[in-house]
């Protein structure tokens, strides 16, 4: 009977449902959800209608069936709640019909964890509504079910239809897929979701452990940055999946901001990784600066999250993220186009990352659907990007191994090349220096003979050309030593002023010949007692001065030093020469390079001088550069760190006599010199006033007397002022002005001399030579003003010593070298014995009736070379007096050659060409304590 009644009632029920559905459609309501039996989760999108609460003022009563706003509900456009970044309040409703006689236990799922407020209103049996609050603004333990997303358990009575309301508001993307499912489909979904999360996070932790181990092994910064990027990516994905809410159930504020902090943090470490992985700092400075800008932008974005309104944070974060992705991909493509092989996988990984980021952003804006399948693809994309970057690191390790292998191979080849080069240069030096010894040695001996004017001129050309050739050889050898890393510096206490004056004196004669203003300027406060390598510093300064004189035909050359900060000194060589084009300045310090091809023909030179200068300055811890304009002169500068002398009290100070307070009138048209003297004499209480003509000097002298100012204590007159004789100028000034209390000094060229009677007749007390430095000017003033006694004046050079008491043997297979050595020794009072090879030298020593005091031993000779001859001589018995002092004569100047001589038993080493000064120094050094009666 029940079956028959039931059969008769089914058509009535179906008709009623159809009428209900039609009424609902007529009332602008989507059809209710029929839940007689649910075998799978149902997407509620097509069953939803929504209402926008602009000001968030509507209550539940306002949106219920007969409420004031009930008529404003409209069907949902689409299959999910998808409104993008919209912080307004939304009301959503749907109807559920249970056609069974028994109640159903259902689960309502909001599959998006980043919702600030989600309030569910469910009807009770008596027609009232109960509310369930959820959202990430509440602690995790207050959720209806402990799930990383929002799940609401529902119980629907049998044979009943209920209308359920949700109130939604969030500062994140309002993209909330709603699903309704029975218990079995829900449990199956939970299982699948946990499996996917476990897989994703398992891969991340695996990559994290592997790359952490690699970093601990290799200490490569790229692996460290990648590991930190993995950590921040895990944080981002965990926040996106709602896992943070389970990890930090009480940290509500952190739940709000964690996804943005982790997203920007991952970009920070990703760009740090990119900088190191793509080697931007060293190989692509422009891309490096671009990457630094993106880094700064993301760091500012992280800080901005703490101060700006939470509603703006998602938009700013999404925009900065997309810009960062695009720039990272651009940087990778540029490096790939530049030929950097590891950039290929990097570009592929970032392409995936960009697609994923674009997909996420468009979903967040509500353009594309982001529901369960979409979020799963996002995870797959991020995992693929992480795996590709890990593979890129592996590829980089292989590239580094290959690079190290090539570096080792290159080092081996470079060492062999360096060894071959050194041997070649040593041989070349020997072959060139041997005949140069004859050229320069005989020229030095000939200079002491009676020669005519033409002969003297020819001899000067020979000597100058020989020294120029020797300079070229020395430049090449120095360059070779620096390139091979064999150049070693020494640090000794040095008086800089004395060293600089020595450098100036080298070019004084050349400046005088060209009538150039040549000056040394030392700025006040310069630390003059320093630890430096005086040999190399002198070489640098002389190279720069030589370069300045080479290209300056008229005008001036100035050597100036001054403090550059607290811990550096700046050296400048300033000239008024031809200048250097800007296009040539960048390569000016390269090897074998000059500013113009024609420069070598006109001015000579190898193009090595400035290259060696740069390398020496860098070896001393400094920097070098040039400022120049064509036709407007050049300023070559270098700066070196200051290391104060350890024992400045042991340095022989350059003479700085105390000067009385006085005024000096300088009559010269050399403007650079007069300006420098006026500045640098002020600390010594000397006021220098310069005028450029005789009338100007007369006006100044008369003006001072009329004003009753203190008179000029010293009057310095340039001999070549206005093409007039300085003597005539001095006489004219003496006729018009009383100079009884003024000392007159005539400034003349270095090679010029004046008769003392003529000077006295003109009232001139003494002369000083230009070019001059401030120190020389001070010393001249002290002499004029009788501050320094006559015995303190510089003495003449020491005459040649007499070594006639010494017995010396010279062993050399070259007749010219023997002739040079014999000629120099004769000037020292010695008539030497000679040997043409090592065997003859050994026999001469073994058979000598009177032992030799010195043996000058050539190293490379036939029959028996100098090394083996020395060993055999040392094996002879010489009694208590000991054997002779053996000094190597070698055309090899490398450090290895000197050490080889000492290892063979020689006492000292002299390089060819032989010089009288060096020879005398060596004999004086070794004679002490060995003189016999």
mmCIF file of N, CA and C in Angstrom, residues 140-184:
data_model
loop_
_atom_site.group_PDB
_atom_site.id
_atom_site.type_symbol
_atom_site.label_atom_id
_atom_site.label_comp_id
_atom_site.label_asym_id
_atom_site.label_seq_id
_atom_site.Cartn_x
_atom_site.Cartn_y
_atom_site.Cartn_z
ATOM 1 N N UNK A 140 43.519 29.789 14.690
ATOM 2 C CA UNK A 140 43.199 28.563 13.972
ATOM 3 C C UNK A 140 42.254 27.665 14.766
ATOM 4 N N UNK A 141 42.417 27.652 16.100
ATOM 5 C CA UNK A 141 41.628 26.719 16.900
ATOM 6 C C UNK A 141 40.145 27.079 16.913
ATOM 7 N N UNK A 142 39.769 28.271 16.441
ATOM 8 C CA UNK A 142 38.368 28.668 16.423
ATOM 9 C C UNK A 142 37.657 28.215 15.152
ATOM 10 N N UNK A 143 38.338 27.543 14.266
ATOM 11 C CA UNK A 143 37.708 27.116 13.026
ATOM 12 C C UNK A 143 36.751 25.952 13.305
ATOM 13 N N UNK A 144 35.721 25.826 12.489
ATOM 14 C CA UNK A 144 34.768 24.714 12.677
ATOM 15 C C UNK A 144 35.435 23.347 12.590
ATOM 16 N N UNK A 145 36.343 23.196 11.621
ATOM 17 C CA UNK A 145 37.137 21.981 11.494
ATOM 18 C C UNK A 145 38.607 22.379 11.373
ATOM 19 N N UNK A 146 39.549 21.611 11.971
ATOM 20 C CA UNK A 146 40.980 21.960 11.901
ATOM 21 C C UNK A 146 41.567 21.630 10.531
ATOM 22 N N UNK A 147 41.232 22.421 9.566
ATOM 23 C CA UNK A 147 41.680 22.215 8.197
ATOM 24 C C UNK A 147 42.347 23.496 7.709
ATOM 25 N N UNK A 148 43.325 23.357 6.770
ATOM 26 C CA UNK A 148 44.049 24.540 6.320
ATOM 27 C C UNK A 148 43.159 25.463 5.487
ATOM 28 N N UNK A 149 42.044 24.929 4.955
ATOM 29 C CA UNK A 149 41.051 25.769 4.316
ATOM 30 C C UNK A 149 39.809 25.816 5.212
ATOM 31 N N UNK A 150 38.781 26.522 4.760
ATOM 32 C CA UNK A 150 37.604 26.708 5.609
ATOM 33 C C UNK A 150 36.552 25.666 5.248
ATOM 34 N N UNK A 151 36.215 24.793 6.217
ATOM 35 C CA UNK A 151 35.247 23.711 6.037
ATOM 36 C C UNK A 151 34.203 23.831 7.150
ATOM 37 N N UNK A 152 32.931 23.855 6.725
ATOM 38 C CA UNK A 152 31.824 23.994 7.669
ATOM 39 C C UNK A 152 30.974 22.720 7.604
ATOM 40 N N UNK A 153 30.839 21.983 8.700
ATOM 41 C CA UNK A 153 29.926 20.833 8.705
ATOM 42 C C UNK A 153 28.472 21.312 8.781
ATOM 43 N N UNK A 154 27.596 20.729 7.955
ATOM 44 C CA UNK A 154 26.175 21.067 7.913
ATOM 45 C C UNK A 154 25.341 19.801 8.110
ATOM 46 N N UNK A 155 24.212 19.972 8.723
ATOM 47 C CA UNK A 155 23.236 18.868 8.847
ATOM 48 C C UNK A 155 21.916 19.351 8.260
ATOM 49 N N UNK A 156 21.482 18.717 7.194
ATOM 50 C CA UNK A 156 20.282 19.130 6.467
ATOM 51 C C UNK A 156 19.147 18.143 6.764
ATOM 52 N N UNK A 157 18.050 18.645 7.351
ATOM 53 C CA UNK A 157 16.956 17.721 7.681
ATOM 54 C C UNK A 157 16.354 17.081 6.424
ATOM 55 N N UNK A 158 15.696 15.913 6.646
ATOM 56 C CA UNK A 158 15.051 15.242 5.516
ATOM 57 C C UNK A 158 13.838 16.004 5.028
ATOM 58 N N UNK A 159 13.635 15.894 3.739
ATOM 59 C CA UNK A 159 12.480 16.527 3.096
ATOM 60 C C UNK A 159 12.418 18.008 3.416
ATOM 61 N N UNK A 160 13.596 18.674 3.318
ATOM 62 C CA UNK A 160 13.621 20.104 3.664
ATOM 63 C C UNK A 160 14.498 20.867 2.678
ATOM 64 N N UNK A 161 14.128 22.117 2.549
ATOM 65 C CA UNK A 161 14.923 23.047 1.736
ATOM 66 C C UNK A 161 15.363 24.204 2.629
ATOM 67 N N UNK A 162 16.713 24.492 2.629
ATOM 68 C CA UNK A 162 17.251 25.574 3.460
ATOM 69 C C UNK A 162 18.020 26.566 2.581
ATOM 70 N N UNK A 163 17.887 27.827 2.967
ATOM 71 C CA UNK A 163 18.669 28.880 2.299
ATOM 72 C C UNK A 163 19.791 29.312 3.251
ATOM 73 N N UNK A 164 21.026 29.215 2.783
ATOM 74 C CA UNK A 164 22.227 29.498 3.592
ATOM 75 C C UNK A 164 22.859 30.789 3.070
ATOM 76 N N UNK A 165 23.315 31.641 4.014
ATOM 77 C CA UNK A 165 23.905 32.936 3.664
ATOM 78 C C UNK A 165 25.372 32.967 4.134
ATOM 79 N N UNK A 166 26.223 33.571 3.322
ATOM 80 C CA UNK A 166 27.631 33.817 3.684
ATOM 81 C C UNK A 166 27.924 35.301 3.530
ATOM 82 N N UNK A 167 28.623 35.805 4.497
ATOM 83 C CA UNK A 167 29.104 37.204 4.446
ATOM 84 C C UNK A 167 30.627 37.157 4.283
ATOM 85 N N UNK A 168 31.176 37.735 3.179
ATOM 86 C CA UNK A 168 32.596 37.643 2.821
ATOM 87 C C UNK A 168 33.232 39.031 2.756
ATOM 88 N N UNK A 169 34.444 39.117 3.269
ATOM 89 C CA UNK A 169 35.242 40.336 3.096
ATOM 90 C C UNK A 169 36.717 39.977 3.254
ATOM 91 N N UNK A 170 37.560 40.486 2.362
ATOM 92 C CA UNK A 170 38.996 40.199 2.445
ATOM 93 C C UNK A 170 39.798 41.288 1.745
ATOM 94 N N UNK A 171 41.030 41.456 2.182
ATOM 95 C CA UNK A 171 41.962 42.369 1.505
ATOM 96 C C UNK A 171 42.757 41.644 0.432
ATOM 97 N N UNK A 172 42.712 40.323 0.449
ATOM 98 C CA UNK A 172 43.366 39.545 -0.600
ATOM 99 C C UNK A 172 42.424 39.438 -1.788
ATOM 100 N N UNK A 173 42.775 38.590 -2.723
ATOM 101 C CA UNK A 173 41.920 38.404 -3.888
ATOM 102 C C UNK A 173 40.642 37.684 -3.458
ATOM 103 N N UNK A 174 39.518 38.228 -3.848
ATOM 104 C CA UNK A 174 38.222 37.619 -3.514
ATOM 105 C C UNK A 174 37.909 36.574 -4.573
ATOM 106 N N UNK A 175 38.521 35.420 -4.410
ATOM 107 C CA UNK A 175 38.367 34.321 -5.357
ATOM 108 C C UNK A 175 38.104 33.072 -4.529
ATOM 109 N N UNK A 176 36.814 32.761 -4.301
ATOM 110 C CA UNK A 176 36.440 31.742 -3.324
ATOM 111 C C UNK A 176 35.563 30.689 -3.995
ATOM 112 N N UNK A 177 36.136 29.590 -4.475
ATOM 113 C CA UNK A 177 35.302 28.487 -4.962
ATOM 114 C C UNK A 177 34.586 27.813 -3.783
ATOM 115 N N UNK A 178 33.270 27.668 -3.894
ATOM 116 C CA UNK A 178 32.465 27.012 -2.860
ATOM 117 C C UNK A 178 32.023 25.646 -3.362
ATOM 118 N N UNK A 179 32.246 24.616 -2.532
ATOM 119 C CA UNK A 179 31.869 23.261 -2.894
ATOM 120 C C UNK A 179 31.063 22.660 -1.750
ATOM 121 N N UNK A 180 30.103 21.795 -2.121
ATOM 122 C CA UNK A 180 29.293 21.079 -1.155
ATOM 123 C C UNK A 180 29.478 19.597 -1.418
ATOM 124 N N UNK A 181 29.772 18.840 -0.371
ATOM 125 C CA UNK A 181 30.030 17.413 -0.563
ATOM 126 C C UNK A 181 29.572 16.643 0.649
ATOM 127 N N UNK A 182 29.305 15.345 0.391
ATOM 128 C CA UNK A 182 28.994 14.446 1.487
ATOM 129 C C UNK A 182 30.297 13.998 2.143
ATOM 130 N N UNK A 183 30.168 13.130 3.145
ATOM 131 C CA UNK A 183 31.333 12.767 3.949
ATOM 132 C C UNK A 183 32.371 12.016 3.137
ATOM 133 N N UNK A 184 31.975 11.023 2.346
ATOM 134 C CA UNK A 184 32.933 10.221 1.606
ATOM 135 C C UNK A 184 33.689 11.043 0.552
#
